[in-house]
Structures are given as structure tokens and as C-alpha cells.
Amino acid sequence: MCGIVGYVGGQSALDVVVTGLKRLEYRGYDSAGVAVLSDGGIAAAKKAGKLVNLEKELVDRPLPGGSVGIGHTRWATHGGPTDANAHPHLDNAGRVAVVHNGIIENFAALREELVERGHTLLSETDTETVAHLLAEEFSSVGDLAEAMRLVCRRLDGAFTLVAVHADQPDVVVGARRNSPLVVGVGEGENFLASDVSAFIAHTRSAIELGQDQVVELTRDGVTVTDFDGGPADVRAYHVDWDASAAEKGGYASFMLKEIAEQPKAVADTLLGRIDAAGRLTLDELRIPATVLREADKVVVVACGTAFHAGLIAKYAIEHWTRIPCEVELASEFRYRDPILNRRTLVIAISQSGETMDTLMALRHAREQGAKVLAVCNTNGSTIPRESDAVLYTHAGPEVAVASTKAFLTQLVACYLLALYLGQVRGTQWGDEINAVVRDLARIGDDVERVLETMEPVRALARTLADKDTVLFLGRHVGHPVALEGALKLKELAYMHAEGFAAGELKHGPIALIEEGLPVVVVVPSPRGRSVLHDKIVSNIQEIRARGARTIVIAEEGDEAVVPYADHLVRIPATPTLLQPLVATVPLQVFACELATARGNEVDQPRNLAKSVTVE
Ligand code: F6R
């Protein structure tokens, strides 16, 4: 939520910052702005709307050159998406410029104080107060990093701040509390950004900042302290992907690219976690086996798509480990006084590793003594850093706002985790684990096959562009898949979409069925749990009898569904628990195509941002 870039070095700061903002635009696109230190002052430009509006503004009214600058792309919280509310914000003298991600909770009181002291604030944002406070502190201490430390100590809430001051023109200063900020270390140049994609074209050396830290960048130096000016612990790391991973690579959208990357993402997430004998080797987990053996409850916390991965994980965890597993929306979790103790294992699933609701849930869990294990896609992000252990997914950077490849890799990680718990606790025999692991190792190819057969799904989606509603039904692990299909359609196509447990239909939702209503049904395998399969075939008949247009996702060879499917989408036969890995893919393609047919921009759906760093 909000993307931030800072640069100091030998290149044109404007070029570096604007290019960085392009990479971060997925974080918010309500407005964009830049500030460059030039000719003893600050030159700034900002514009409501997408980054392209700012770029036009910079063509119409070019800024002078400079080699120190900051930039911002906004997801609006305080104040609407207007030019005035766009960042950077400056003090009245125009000597300080600041960009911000997060929410400063005590800004109203600070603003009042500033007004009493004669400041004029021009926007409705919380950020502008920081620019004025920094100006005041700088005038007494004469050092931007020290001014930042003094200001940060007065701020409540979550924030990443990056600032420049015209009187210290070789320096960019950043600060972070509960919001992401990473340093990129170059040669004769240094970078600050909300994530590494903003500077990956220049350097792959990064420093992960900790909580409540202030960083001062010059061309040749990076100095990090805590908010009191004391020494700070930081972790340097090498980014293991390059700039091409964050490019569209010939695809029309990042979402299409990321859907196509799923076979590789799944394979990469399995890589190195299975030894030659087929045993799971999750040595990276820092939680001792004794703790895992003693756990008497698992609680999964996550949001949105990651929550759906958690719902599927529950089936696997309970089936393979026989430990009760609850799955909870992170935003609800800590507000209902959940029962947790030292024997509770909490799994926090998050692609970004920065989702504030999930972060708050895991902090709450740790305060109660629970052990927290993160399943995360972003190296060095806050959620894994604050967890007791982490299992990284290896999806590579996910840029499109709607999560696709991260979801599949979250499922893989959760399956591995469930099997590992089964291995450690002795609830699964080695050969049982090996059999599932072999199935998992094959599944990337199955996903590939699904992707190769998606043209009819795209054609069907285009015919539904004028519909108002699509319903999704599923049973067992197909239920969370239905929820995920509905979420994708809502967020991308802006259509009314609902996912239901098919068995619940007759308890109410069947009243929604009317002539021609498209209903997508995710059908479990007819092998194994055939009772479930038979029941859902009955459900399909029930809705079809009432006029629904049925879009049936069923495995190859399932002939029982054929008479009742207006449209049949085939997926490879997979073991029931693993079916979401193949069944979700057509739903992603369906939503992406339908949204495109409705003229929507799939990478940047309205009102959304990729990384939700506010509660
Ligand atoms: C939907 C989507 C969101 C995220 C949710 C959690 O396509 O992307 O629902 O899944 O905001 O984000 P992370 O996984 O970063 O915690």
C-alpha cells in the first residue's frame, strides 16, 4: 500500500525514481509524485491518478536535473485522491519534502499543534504534518536523520517515511515502523524502496531494515540507527531474482504472465525440500521437532486469497496430522480473544509478508505464547522476520494485484508443512508421504496441461461480459476453490460473485438461481470420495432444473457430469486434497478474461492495492 522510492547517486534521480515507481505502482495508483534536490532547493511534481499522469506533467513542466530524489505512488487513506493530497508533501518554506506509506494515528493532534504554531497545512493528509515537524526539528538540530528520529518518537501508528532537506542536499533519510522499507546498496549510489523491485535493475544487494529504525543514505554510505540514535540490527541479503522477473516479458499483463508462471512457481517451491530418499527436509524451520510434536492445535491466519489457501490447508493438516486446525481471517482473529497457548501452532500465510492484519494477528498469537510459522513469498519482509519460523514460497515477484501464482505456491507450502508435521508426529508413514510428494512433484506438469487447454474458457468468459452475477459452488477442498474463483471475479471484473459450499445451496442460496444465471461448479474427483462427487452431481442437476447455466470443472474421465454441464472444463485427475492446484487455474483465467472483456485493467483493479499495510 503506497510505493516509495528514494535515490542518491550519480544518475538522474528523476529517471531512477520514476522508473522505480513504475515497478511499485501495483502498491497503489491513486496519485504519484516526485521531488528532486536541485539548485539549492526542492523541485516537486505530483498528480492525481496513475503514474502516467505524472509522467505527462513532467513532459509539460520538466523538473530541473538532480541526483538526489524521492517519489511516491499512493493508495489513499487520509484525504481523497487529489493533486493536493498526492505526495511528496513539503513544509511551508519548501525546504523539506516527505513521502509516506501507512497511517499516522495521532496526526490530528499534531496538526492542531502545528496550526497553533502558525503553520499552514494545505492537504487533508496525515503525511503533511511530518513535513512540518521535520522542518521544525531540522531548524534546531541541523541534521535530517536526527530530525527524523525526533519526529518518529512522536508518531503513533504505522509508517514508512522517506525525506530530503534542501539544506542537506546529499542525503536521503528513511524511517520505518510496521511498514516495509528496504535499502538497495549500489556503487556510488544507494536506494530506498518499499520493495526491491524498484531498484533491482541497479543492484541486487539489499539491506532489510528492522522495526523502528532510521536510515541515512549518502552516495557512499548507509547508516542505520534505532529511533534513539543507538545501534541497530540489520540484515544484508542478495536478491535471488533479476529485473526480468519483474517485467511483463511479452505478456499483455502481469496477471497473464504470473498465471503462466505457475508450473515453475510450484516446482521451485518444492525444490530442495525433498531428499533423494523422498523424505521431507524442512530444515529451514527453526521450530524444534519437540515443539511440533507437542502442538495440540493449529490455527491459520491470513487474508483474502491467502485465507483461501489456509482453508484448503485445514483439510490437509487435519487429514495428515489429526491435529485440529482452525482457519481465521487475520482481521477478525485478535478481536475475539482467541484461545491460544504454548501448544498452539499458528501459521500466518502472506504473499507480501507485510499485510497489517496478518502481522497484528501473529503478534497477538506470540504474546499469548503460541509459536508462529510464516508461509511467505517475500524475503526479508516483516511477517517472516517476526515469526518463529518461515517456509518461503518461491513464486518470484508477484506484481499483478490479484494473487495467482502466490496462491498455488502457498498451497504447495501448506501441503509440505502438513506432511512434515505428519512425518515429525508419526501420523504418516514414510511411504505415504513419498506417495503424496511424488504426486506433488508431478503437479506442475498438470498445471501446464490445464494452461494449454484454456482457450474455450477464455471464449466462454467473453460471452459472459454483460452478466451481472456469477455463482461458484464447491464441496470439500472445492469450496475454498469456489470462494477463490468468486474473489478473483469480484476484484477483477467488478461483478457480483459468490462462492458457496454446494451442500448449503438448499439452505438459502438456491433462491438466487434464475434462468441463464452462470454457475461455476468445482467437482471433486469421482475416485476416492465418490459420495461427495455424487452429491455435487445432484446439486448440479438441482440448479440446472431451475435454469442455471452450468459451467462444470471436472476431472478427465468423469462422465457423470456430462449430461448436466452446459460448459465442461476438464482438469487432470489428481488426488482429492491436491485438486485445488489444478482446479483454481481455469477460474483465474476465467476472471482475467472476463475482466478484460469488460474493459478493466487486470493488473490494477480499482480501489485495490497489492500490499495492504494498513488495518
Ligand atoms: C486477492 C489478493 C488479496 C491478498 C490479501 C493478502 O487476489 O491478492 O486478497 O491475498 O490481501 O495478501 P498477502 O498474501 O500479501 O498477505
XYZ file of C-alpha atoms and ligand atoms in Angstrom:
631
model
C 0.000 0.000 0.000
C 1.743 3.104 -1.322
C 5.076 2.697 -3.036
C 8.098 4.732 -2.010
C 11.440 5.301 -3.704
C 14.475 7.310 -2.621
C 17.719 7.745 -4.528
C 21.129 9.295 -4.015
C 23.922 8.734 -6.537
C 25.348 9.759 -9.859
C 22.376 9.167 -12.159
C 19.410 11.417 -12.868
C 17.349 10.998 -9.708
C 14.165 11.705 -11.629
C 14.784 8.836 -14.062
C 15.688 6.391 -11.315
C 12.752 7.398 -9.137
C 10.112 7.373 -11.895
C 11.345 4.000 -13.189
C 11.242 2.679 -9.635
C 7.716 3.993 -9.169
C 6.614 2.120 -12.291
C 7.674 -1.083 -10.578
C 5.849 -0.130 -7.408
C 2.650 1.121 -8.972
C 0.930 -2.158 -8.044
C 1.062 -0.895 -4.449
C -1.305 1.984 -5.141
C -2.318 4.121 -8.075
C -4.444 6.950 -6.716
C -1.711 9.532 -7.355
C 2.015 9.823 -7.888
C 4.682 12.421 -7.184
C 8.413 13.117 -7.122
C 10.789 15.609 -5.545
C 14.368 16.294 -6.649
C 17.035 18.323 -4.873
C 18.228 20.903 -7.320
C 19.890 24.341 -7.341
C 19.809 24.642 -3.556
C 16.083 23.917 -3.359
C 13.474 21.230 -3.901
C 11.644 20.814 -7.205
C 8.499 18.715 -6.937
C 5.675 17.492 -9.154
C 2.616 15.449 -8.256
C -0.583 14.425 -9.947
C -3.772 12.573 -9.040
C -4.415 9.325 -10.895
C -1.988 6.812 -12.288
C 1.714 7.365 -12.766
C 1.149 8.119 -16.429
C -0.498 11.422 -15.382
C 2.646 12.403 -13.514
C 4.777 11.431 -16.493
C 2.676 13.726 -18.721
C 3.050 16.515 -16.187
C 6.834 16.039 -16.235
C 6.825 16.372 -20.013
C 4.676 19.532 -19.903
C 6.586 21.033 -16.984
C 10.018 19.390 -16.747
C 11.804 19.463 -13.403
C 15.431 20.587 -13.222
C 18.001 17.804 -13.019
C 19.422 16.478 -9.771
C 20.954 13.331 -8.388
C 19.034 13.064 -5.119
C 15.294 12.451 -5.137
C 12.258 10.728 -3.708
C 8.984 9.508 -5.176
C 5.651 8.047 -4.212
C 2.713 6.209 -5.676
C -0.345 6.428 -3.438
C -3.185 4.282 -2.170
C -5.332 6.914 -0.482
C -6.099 6.695 3.240
C -6.342 10.219 4.700
C -7.832 12.522 2.089
C -9.169 11.717 -1.362
C -7.019 11.038 -4.421
C -6.403 14.688 -5.420
C -3.332 16.601 -6.580
C -3.196 18.382 -3.219
C -3.217 15.134 -1.257
C -0.622 13.489 -3.515
C 2.866 13.037 -2.051
C 5.528 14.423 -1.659
C 4.414 16.917 0.954
C 6.549 19.965 1.696
C 6.799 22.323 4.648
C 5.730 25.960 4.190
C 9.232 27.101 3.251
C 9.550 24.291 0.698
C 12.826 23.073 2.261
C 11.672 19.576 3.296
C 9.888 17.004 1.158
C 8.487 13.770 2.550
C 6.705 10.696 1.230
C 4.886 8.240 3.450
C 3.271 4.822 3.500
C 0.971 3.935 6.408
C -1.216 5.828 8.815
C -0.142 8.274 11.496
C -2.817 7.763 14.081
C -2.140 10.873 16.188
C -1.918 13.208 13.205
C -4.986 15.261 14.172
C -3.398 16.336 17.470
C -0.051 17.026 15.780
C -1.769 19.034 13.077
C -3.594 21.129 15.655
C -0.297 21.886 17.419
C 1.296 22.919 14.132
C -1.583 25.213 13.234
C -1.320 26.827 16.685
C 2.353 27.458 15.984
C 1.469 29.247 12.745
C 1.931 26.518 10.132
C -0.411 26.403 7.151
C -1.311 22.909 6.047
C -2.545 22.546 2.508
C -3.744 18.955 2.292
C -6.026 16.593 4.203
C -3.248 14.058 4.705
C -1.553 12.843 7.842
C 1.762 12.974 5.964
C 1.927 16.732 5.646
C 2.255 17.089 9.408
C 5.521 15.128 9.192
C 6.986 17.549 6.653
C 6.270 20.439 9.014
C 7.563 18.618 12.089
C 10.752 17.672 10.246
C 11.277 21.295 9.225
C 10.918 22.421 12.840
C 13.265 19.785 14.223
C 15.815 20.337 11.454
C 15.945 24.036 12.243
C 17.136 23.188 15.770
C 19.390 20.145 15.130
C 20.606 20.836 11.578
C 20.638 17.153 10.649
C 17.858 15.356 8.800
C 18.465 11.889 10.290
C 18.370 13.313 13.815
C 15.279 15.374 12.960
C 13.643 12.184 11.655
C 14.462 10.301 14.870
C 12.964 13.099 16.948
C 9.815 13.207 14.832
C 9.366 9.430 14.729
C 9.383 9.280 18.508
C 6.283 11.481 18.439
C 4.343 9.460 15.876
C 1.794 6.730 16.609
C 0.721 4.190 14.032
C 2.391 2.510 11.087
C 4.681 4.388 8.791
C 7.463 4.324 6.317
C 8.815 7.807 5.738
C 11.408 8.991 3.273
C 12.521 12.608 3.275
C 15.013 15.074 1.825
C 16.034 18.545 3.022
C 17.359 21.295 0.768
C 19.959 22.263 3.397
C 21.464 18.758 3.449
C 21.369 18.066 -0.270
C 23.500 14.897 -0.342
C 21.294 12.890 1.940
C 18.081 10.875 1.818
C 16.637 9.743 5.129
C 14.106 6.968 5.735
C 12.312 5.553 8.742
C 10.132 2.552 9.302
C 7.662 1.208 11.800
C 5.303 -1.589 10.766
C 5.571 -0.753 7.065
C 8.150 -2.022 4.602
C 11.362 -0.230 3.613
C 14.396 -1.844 2.006
C 17.810 -0.370 1.212
C 19.461 -1.095 -2.137
C 23.242 -0.840 -1.935
C 24.942 0.205 -5.163
C 28.379 1.510 -6.087
C 28.458 5.253 -5.599
C 24.676 5.187 -5.297
C 22.113 3.933 -2.822
C 18.390 3.371 -2.902
C 15.417 3.163 -0.591
C 12.191 1.495 -1.643
C 9.079 -0.270 -0.428
C 10.344 -3.358 -2.174
C 13.407 -4.439 -4.064
C 11.705 -4.431 -7.470
C 12.127 -0.626 -7.517
C 15.928 -0.872 -7.624
C 16.590 -4.401 -8.886
C 17.681 -3.021 -12.282
C 20.561 -1.246 -10.473
C 21.590 -3.571 -7.660
C 20.730 -6.930 -6.125
C 22.381 -6.140 -2.778
C 19.741 -5.273 -0.249
C 19.509 -4.472 3.441
C 16.424 -5.360 5.361
C 15.589 -2.683 7.914
C 14.177 -3.651 11.271
C 11.360 -2.204 13.263
C 11.683 1.415 14.492
C 14.829 2.240 12.574
C 16.070 5.345 10.792
C 18.404 5.089 7.816
C 20.581 7.815 6.327
C 21.752 7.344 2.746
C 24.550 9.186 1.041
C 26.208 8.218 -2.251
C 28.805 6.152 -0.407
C 27.214 5.238 2.859
C 24.254 3.693 4.632
C 23.878 4.411 8.345
C 21.105 2.788 10.330
C 20.124 3.573 13.919
C 17.138 2.971 16.125
C 14.763 5.831 16.899
C 17.019 6.880 19.816
C 20.147 7.038 17.680
C 21.534 3.780 19.116
C 22.989 0.941 17.033
C 20.520 -1.091 15.005
C 20.443 -4.703 13.837
C 20.003 -5.058 10.106
C 20.328 -7.994 7.709
C 22.060 -7.714 4.345
C 20.967 -10.144 1.636
C 21.281 -10.858 -2.050
C 18.095 -10.725 -4.127
C 17.875 -14.041 -5.956
C 15.878 -12.823 -8.965
C 16.700 -10.213 -11.546
C 14.939 -7.328 -13.256
C 13.407 -9.535 -15.962
C 11.314 -11.312 -13.306
C 9.525 -8.036 -12.671
C 8.863 -7.313 -16.377
C 5.796 -8.349 -18.374
C 8.039 -10.335 -20.723
C 5.779 -10.048 -23.769
C 2.504 -10.783 -21.948
C -0.364 -8.306 -22.155
C -0.496 -8.109 -18.369
C 1.466 -9.202 -15.318
C -1.505 -11.322 -14.326
C -1.328 -13.359 -17.537
C 2.401 -13.755 -17.083
C 2.004 -14.833 -13.488
C -0.737 -17.343 -14.362
C 1.606 -18.802 -16.982
C 4.491 -18.982 -14.495
C 2.583 -21.264 -12.132
C 4.124 -24.599 -13.167
C 7.585 -23.181 -12.476
C 6.481 -21.489 -9.251
C 5.099 -24.799 -7.976
C 8.276 -26.662 -8.954
C 10.520 -24.005 -7.395
C 8.597 -24.188 -4.132
C 9.194 -27.944 -3.951
C 12.859 -27.628 -4.858
C 15.363 -28.673 -2.203
C 12.675 -29.730 0.246
C 12.627 -33.394 -0.605
C 15.776 -35.511 -0.217
C 16.930 -38.335 -2.505
C 15.019 -40.862 -0.405
C 11.801 -38.851 -0.845
C 11.837 -37.625 2.774
C 10.790 -34.094 3.511
C 13.668 -31.977 4.722
C 12.269 -28.711 6.003
C 15.444 -27.973 7.989
C 14.877 -24.299 7.403
C 12.107 -24.384 10.011
C 13.638 -23.142 13.190
C 10.897 -24.646 15.367
C 12.291 -27.731 17.125
C 10.617 -31.044 16.330
C 9.665 -31.399 20.016
C 7.528 -28.274 19.793
C 5.858 -29.555 16.623
C 5.216 -32.900 18.289
C 3.602 -31.256 21.283
C 1.326 -28.900 19.341
C -2.290 -29.697 20.096
C -3.918 -27.161 17.804
C -3.064 -25.393 14.564
C -4.547 -22.001 13.769
C -4.107 -20.498 10.315
C -4.424 -16.717 9.981
C -4.422 -14.902 6.657
C -6.394 -12.521 4.460
C -8.075 -12.735 1.065
C -6.562 -15.273 -1.280
C -4.047 -16.367 1.349
C -7.009 -17.096 3.638
C -8.427 -19.377 0.949
C -5.090 -21.197 0.863
C -5.477 -21.578 4.632
C -8.972 -23.051 4.249
C -7.534 -25.700 1.944
C -4.574 -26.274 4.273
C -7.010 -27.204 7.035
C -8.173 -30.274 5.096
C -4.591 -31.411 4.569
C -3.427 -30.666 8.118
C -6.316 -32.421 9.811
C -6.194 -35.364 7.420
C -2.461 -35.972 7.604
C -1.716 -34.965 11.188
C -5.004 -35.439 13.064
C -4.378 -32.130 14.856
C -7.435 -29.870 14.996
C -6.956 -26.880 12.717
C -8.856 -23.604 12.735
C -8.617 -21.044 9.952
C -9.372 -17.445 10.705
C -9.428 -14.155 8.871
C -6.495 -12.284 10.354
C -8.572 -9.108 10.634
C -11.038 -10.879 12.935
C -8.632 -13.049 14.888
C -7.266 -10.917 17.670
C -10.508 -9.065 18.280
C -12.363 -12.135 19.503
C -9.973 -13.155 22.257
C -8.895 -16.468 20.689
C -7.778 -19.329 22.924
C -4.067 -19.799 22.365
C -1.228 -21.169 24.403
C 2.281 -22.567 24.135
C 0.980 -25.698 22.422
C -0.765 -23.779 19.649
C 0.991 -23.600 16.306
C -0.118 -20.535 14.355
C 0.517 -20.474 10.612
C 0.488 -16.970 9.110
C 0.164 -17.064 5.322
C 1.096 -13.957 3.357
C 2.480 -13.364 -0.108
C 3.798 -9.901 0.683
C 4.786 -10.538 4.272
C 3.546 -7.037 5.032
C -0.232 -7.416 5.425
C -1.006 -5.464 8.567
C -3.975 -7.594 9.652
C -1.856 -10.748 9.455
C 1.059 -9.078 11.192
C -1.151 -7.937 14.063
C -2.677 -11.418 14.333
C 0.742 -13.050 14.596
C 1.913 -10.551 17.191
C -1.186 -11.289 19.220
C -0.547 -15.028 18.913
C 3.069 -14.688 20.051
C 2.018 -12.559 23.010
C -0.154 -15.487 24.113
C 2.840 -17.819 23.905
C 1.903 -19.532 20.639
C 4.614 -20.417 18.111
C 4.163 -18.727 14.758
C 5.264 -20.143 11.453
C 5.036 -17.889 8.406
C 4.362 -19.066 4.870
C 5.621 -16.142 2.852
C 6.825 -15.156 -0.627
C 8.858 -12.079 0.227
C 12.313 -12.495 1.629
C 13.110 -10.101 4.423
C 9.556 -8.872 4.927
C 8.088 -8.161 8.333
C 5.886 -11.231 8.834
C 8.667 -13.826 8.485
C 11.011 -11.618 10.478
C 8.605 -11.537 13.392
C 7.688 -15.232 13.219
C 9.410 -18.118 14.982
C 9.937 -19.883 11.667
C 9.311 -19.381 7.997
C 8.644 -21.554 4.995
C 9.248 -19.415 1.945
C 7.224 -19.926 -1.200
C 9.282 -19.454 -4.352
C 6.778 -17.825 -6.673
C 9.139 -14.977 -7.586
C 7.833 -11.426 -7.555
C 4.061 -11.205 -7.928
C 3.207 -7.820 -9.420
C -0.436 -8.107 -10.519
C -2.696 -7.063 -7.682
C -4.771 -10.252 -7.941
C -2.822 -13.127 -6.470
C -2.384 -16.207 -8.692
C 0.997 -17.923 -8.613
C 1.470 -17.000 -4.970
C -1.762 -18.848 -4.149
C -0.618 -22.065 -5.793
C 2.724 -21.902 -4.042
C 1.022 -21.206 -0.705
C -0.913 -24.414 -1.243
C 2.280 -26.325 -2.006
C 3.962 -24.922 1.108
C 0.958 -25.825 3.254
C 0.878 -29.373 1.870
C 4.596 -29.734 2.628
C 4.067 -28.378 6.080
C 1.149 -30.700 6.782
C 3.148 -33.698 5.564
C 6.160 -32.615 7.590
C 4.010 -32.346 10.712
C 2.725 -35.831 9.906
C 6.329 -37.041 9.493
C 7.521 -35.474 12.757
C 4.495 -36.641 14.727
C 4.453 -40.097 13.176
C 0.906 -39.832 11.869
C 2.107 -40.557 8.340
C 4.330 -43.398 7.215
C 7.286 -42.627 5.023
C 5.764 -44.362 2.009
C 2.513 -42.410 2.391
C 4.472 -39.170 2.465
C 6.527 -40.293 -0.517
C 3.391 -41.019 -2.497
C 1.981 -37.521 -1.930
C 5.352 -35.938 -2.601
C 5.502 -37.828 -5.922
C 2.021 -36.526 -6.776
C 3.107 -33.010 -5.856
C 6.222 -33.295 -7.990
C 4.037 -34.189 -10.987
C 1.503 -31.463 -10.451
C 3.475 -28.700 -12.164
C 3.017 -30.672 -15.408
C -0.703 -30.968 -14.722
C -0.951 -27.203 -14.234
C 0.881 -26.808 -17.535
C -1.670 -29.051 -19.250
C -4.530 -27.020 -17.805
C -2.930 -23.848 -19.129
C -2.643 -25.364 -22.591
C -6.383 -26.016 -22.766
C -7.718 -22.650 -21.619
C -8.907 -21.223 -24.955
C -12.543 -22.437 -24.526
C -12.572 -20.935 -21.013
C -11.466 -17.587 -22.449
C -14.092 -17.762 -25.189
C -16.780 -18.586 -22.638
C -15.684 -15.730 -20.361
C -16.035 -13.253 -23.221
C -19.667 -14.316 -23.764
C -20.460 -13.520 -20.127
C -19.148 -9.969 -20.117
C -22.654 -8.476 -19.908
C -23.806 -10.624 -16.965
C -24.274 -9.118 -13.513
C -23.686 -12.170 -11.351
C -21.747 -15.412 -11.406
C -22.024 -18.001 -8.637
C -19.371 -20.575 -7.713
C -20.051 -23.865 -5.958
C -17.735 -26.465 -4.499
C -17.535 -29.111 -1.821
C -14.681 -30.216 0.428
C -11.483 -28.542 -0.881
C -13.559 -27.386 -3.842
C -15.392 -24.992 -1.542
C -12.385 -22.710 -0.898
C -11.599 -23.007 -4.615
C -15.113 -21.679 -5.327
C -14.512 -18.833 -2.855
C -11.251 -18.009 -4.617
C -12.938 -18.071 -8.042
C -15.555 -15.632 -6.766
C -12.956 -13.346 -5.186
C -10.974 -13.190 -8.435
C -14.084 -12.270 -10.379
C -15.162 -9.590 -7.894
C -11.817 -7.887 -7.740
C -11.050 -8.033 -11.464
C -14.401 -7.908 -13.279
C -16.254 -5.859 -10.608
C -19.137 -8.336 -10.858
C -21.289 -9.750 -8.146
C -19.763 -13.145 -7.488
C -20.384 -15.515 -4.580
C -18.811 -18.785 -3.633
C -20.892 -21.356 -1.753
C -20.470 -24.788 -0.275
C -22.655 -26.732 -2.684
C -24.350 -28.549 0.202
C -25.535 -25.205 1.569
C -27.457 -24.381 -1.600
C -30.745 -25.697 -0.414
C -30.405 -23.783 2.848
C -30.854 -20.464 1.074
C -28.612 -19.579 -1.863
C -30.616 -21.686 -4.337
C -33.160 -18.858 -4.270
C -30.649 -16.841 -6.292
C -30.822 -19.225 -9.236
C -32.757 -17.879 -12.185
C -32.890 -18.509 -15.911
C -29.491 -18.146 -17.534
C -27.513 -17.415 -14.327
C -23.947 -18.662 -14.834
C -22.897 -21.046 -12.055
C -19.395 -22.464 -11.948
C -19.216 -25.812 -10.171
C -15.945 -27.330 -8.989
C -16.496 -31.087 -8.962
C -14.465 -33.375 -6.701
C -12.858 -36.454 -8.135
C -15.226 -39.378 -8.694
C -12.428 -41.619 -7.405
C -11.915 -41.982 -3.676
C -14.599 -39.855 -2.076
C -17.234 -40.717 -4.645
C -20.097 -39.914 -2.227
C -19.099 -36.277 -2.384
C -18.909 -36.481 -6.142
C -22.380 -37.979 -6.398
C -23.784 -35.304 -4.132
C -22.399 -32.481 -6.189
C -23.721 -34.057 -9.379
C -27.150 -33.895 -7.711
C -26.518 -30.243 -6.837
C -25.718 -29.514 -10.481
C -28.975 -31.123 -11.516
C -30.887 -29.103 -8.931
C -29.585 -25.765 -10.175
C -29.902 -26.705 -13.828
C -33.534 -27.658 -13.283
C -34.026 -24.080 -12.097
C -32.468 -22.507 -15.166
C -28.787 -22.103 -14.204
C -26.211 -22.150 -16.994
C -23.741 -24.635 -15.578
C -20.003 -24.315 -16.078
C -18.596 -27.530 -14.728
C -14.954 -28.067 -13.797
C -14.433 -31.792 -13.605
C -11.551 -34.178 -13.929
C -10.790 -36.037 -17.140
C -12.809 -39.210 -17.377
C -15.639 -38.016 -15.148
C -18.552 -38.864 -17.433
C -21.281 -38.494 -14.815
C -21.274 -34.687 -15.116
C -21.510 -34.592 -18.906
C -25.326 -34.557 -19.228
C -25.648 -31.628 -16.824
C -22.825 -29.388 -17.997
C -23.667 -26.526 -20.338
C -19.925 -25.934 -20.468
C -17.391 -28.515 -19.387
C -13.856 -27.620 -18.350
C -11.566 -30.626 -17.970
C -8.751 -30.779 -15.443
C -6.255 -33.623 -14.969
C -7.142 -36.279 -12.417
C -5.319 -35.543 -9.162
C -5.682 -36.807 -5.596
C -8.612 -35.005 -3.960
C -6.575 -32.955 -1.495
C -4.305 -31.656 -4.257
C -7.090 -30.855 -6.711
C -7.151 -27.104 -5.859
C -3.756 -26.795 -7.566
C -5.338 -27.599 -10.912
C -8.965 -26.540 -10.327
C -8.096 -22.932 -9.452
C -6.264 -22.242 -12.697
C -9.341 -22.124 -15.004
C -11.004 -19.775 -12.523
C -8.039 -17.386 -12.674
C -8.088 -17.445 -16.470
C -11.882 -17.003 -16.485
C -11.746 -13.920 -14.224
C -8.832 -12.377 -16.101
C -10.519 -12.780 -19.491
C -13.928 -11.618 -18.283
C -12.388 -8.525 -16.713
C -10.507 -7.753 -19.916
C -13.712 -8.213 -21.938
C -15.381 -5.676 -19.642
C -12.599 -3.213 -20.363
C -10.975 -3.428 -16.930
C -7.285 -3.211 -16.259
C -6.464 -6.551 -14.719
C -3.149 -5.641 -13.146
C -4.527 -2.662 -11.283
C -8.157 -3.212 -10.297
C -9.956 -0.179 -8.949
C -9.735 0.725 -5.246
C -7.201 -2.011 -4.525
C -3.505 -2.181 -3.781
C -1.306 -5.228 -3.659
C 0.147 -4.951 -0.249
C -2.339 -3.960 2.438
C -0.175 -2.325 5.053
C -2.990 -0.642 6.956
C -5.595 -2.327 9.163
C -6.589 -11.242 -3.952
C -5.429 -10.819 -3.200
C -5.604 -10.436 -1.786
C -4.414 -10.929 -0.940
C -4.555 -10.430 0.507
C -3.434 -10.944 1.383
O -6.262 -11.604 -5.252
O -4.352 -10.741 -3.719
O -6.804 -10.920 -1.272
O -4.384 -12.311 -0.981
O -4.546 -9.031 0.515
O -2.200 -10.510 0.912
P -0.859 -11.174 1.413
O -0.846 -12.588 0.899
O 0.229 -10.344 0.814
O -0.881 -11.137 2.908
